[in-house]
mmCIF file of C-alpha atoms in Angstrom:
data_model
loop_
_atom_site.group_PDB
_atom_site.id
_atom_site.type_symbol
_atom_site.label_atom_id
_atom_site.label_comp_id
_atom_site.label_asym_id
_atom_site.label_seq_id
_atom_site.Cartn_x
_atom_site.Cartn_y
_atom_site.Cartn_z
ATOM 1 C CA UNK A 1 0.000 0.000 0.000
ATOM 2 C CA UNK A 2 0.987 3.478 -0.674
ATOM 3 C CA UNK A 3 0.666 7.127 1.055
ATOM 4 C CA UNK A 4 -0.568 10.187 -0.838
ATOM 5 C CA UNK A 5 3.633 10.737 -0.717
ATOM 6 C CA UNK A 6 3.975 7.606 -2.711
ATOM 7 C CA UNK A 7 6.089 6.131 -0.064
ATOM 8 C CA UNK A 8 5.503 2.851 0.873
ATOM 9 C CA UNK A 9 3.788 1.720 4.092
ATOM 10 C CA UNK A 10 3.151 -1.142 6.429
ATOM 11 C CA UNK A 11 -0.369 -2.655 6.555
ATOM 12 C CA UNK A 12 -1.835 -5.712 8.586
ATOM 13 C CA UNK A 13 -4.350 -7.245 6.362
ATOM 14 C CA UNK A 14 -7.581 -8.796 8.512
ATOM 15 C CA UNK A 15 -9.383 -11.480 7.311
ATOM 16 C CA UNK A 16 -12.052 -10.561 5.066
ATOM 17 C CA UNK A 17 -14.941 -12.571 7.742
ATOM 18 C CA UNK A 18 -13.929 -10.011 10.568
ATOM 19 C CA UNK A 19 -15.916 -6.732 11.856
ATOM 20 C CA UNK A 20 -14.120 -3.557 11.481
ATOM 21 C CA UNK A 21 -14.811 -1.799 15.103
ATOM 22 C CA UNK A 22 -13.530 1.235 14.328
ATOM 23 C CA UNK A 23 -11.851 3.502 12.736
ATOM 24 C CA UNK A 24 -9.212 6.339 14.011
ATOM 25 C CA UNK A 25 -8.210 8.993 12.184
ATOM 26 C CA UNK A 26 -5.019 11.447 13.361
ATOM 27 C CA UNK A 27 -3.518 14.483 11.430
ATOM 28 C CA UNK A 28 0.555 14.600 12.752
ATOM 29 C CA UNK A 29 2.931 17.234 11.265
ATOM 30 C CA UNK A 30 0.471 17.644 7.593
ATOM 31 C CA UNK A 31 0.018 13.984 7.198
ATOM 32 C CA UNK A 32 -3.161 11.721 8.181
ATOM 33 C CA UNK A 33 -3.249 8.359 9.580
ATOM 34 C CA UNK A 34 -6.213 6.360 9.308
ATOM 35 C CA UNK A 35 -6.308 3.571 11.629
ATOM 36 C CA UNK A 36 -8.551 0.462 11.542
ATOM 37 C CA UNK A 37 -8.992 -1.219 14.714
ATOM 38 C CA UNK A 38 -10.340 -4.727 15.475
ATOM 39 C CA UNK A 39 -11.316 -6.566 18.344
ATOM 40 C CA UNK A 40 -10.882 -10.280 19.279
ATOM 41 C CA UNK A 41 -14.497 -11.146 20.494
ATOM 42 C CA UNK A 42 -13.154 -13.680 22.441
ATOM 43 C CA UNK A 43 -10.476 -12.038 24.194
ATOM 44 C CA UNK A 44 -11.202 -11.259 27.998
ATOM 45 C CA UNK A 45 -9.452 -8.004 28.377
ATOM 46 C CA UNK A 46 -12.097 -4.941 28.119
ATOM 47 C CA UNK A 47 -11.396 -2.263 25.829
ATOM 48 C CA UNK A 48 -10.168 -0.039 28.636
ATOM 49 C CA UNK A 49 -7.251 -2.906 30.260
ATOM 50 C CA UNK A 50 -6.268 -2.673 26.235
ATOM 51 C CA UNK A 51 -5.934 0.824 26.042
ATOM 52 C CA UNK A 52 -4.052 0.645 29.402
ATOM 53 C CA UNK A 53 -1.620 -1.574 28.592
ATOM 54 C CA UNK A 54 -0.332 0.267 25.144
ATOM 55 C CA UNK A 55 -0.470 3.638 27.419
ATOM 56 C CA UNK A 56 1.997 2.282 29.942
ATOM 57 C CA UNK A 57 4.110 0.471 27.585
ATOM 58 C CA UNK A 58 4.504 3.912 25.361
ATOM 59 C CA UNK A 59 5.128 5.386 28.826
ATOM 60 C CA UNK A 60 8.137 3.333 29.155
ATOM 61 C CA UNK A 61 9.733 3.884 25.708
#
């Protein structure tokens, strides 16, 4: 897949059979990310223990 730049980018295809949730979009320094985001219906965290998680481990970086 390519940006509007015509640089390449990275992409993680889903299967085809599996719900888009949602959809994020982000405007950083004049360019736009648009991010899909799926859940695992079968996972046991919530939403929120997700979010937490990636918070505290960008914290760390």
């Amino acid at each position: 897949m390519k940006n509007i730049d015509n640089k390449e980018i990275q992409t993680e295809e889903q299967p085809q059979h599996q719900k888009l949730d949602g959809i994020l979009t982000k405007k950083i320094n004049g360019k736009t990310f648009v991010t899909q985001i799926y859940f695992d219906p079968n996972s046991k965290d919530t939403f929120q223990e997700k979010l937490l998680k990636v918070v505290q481990s960008e914290h760390k970086e």
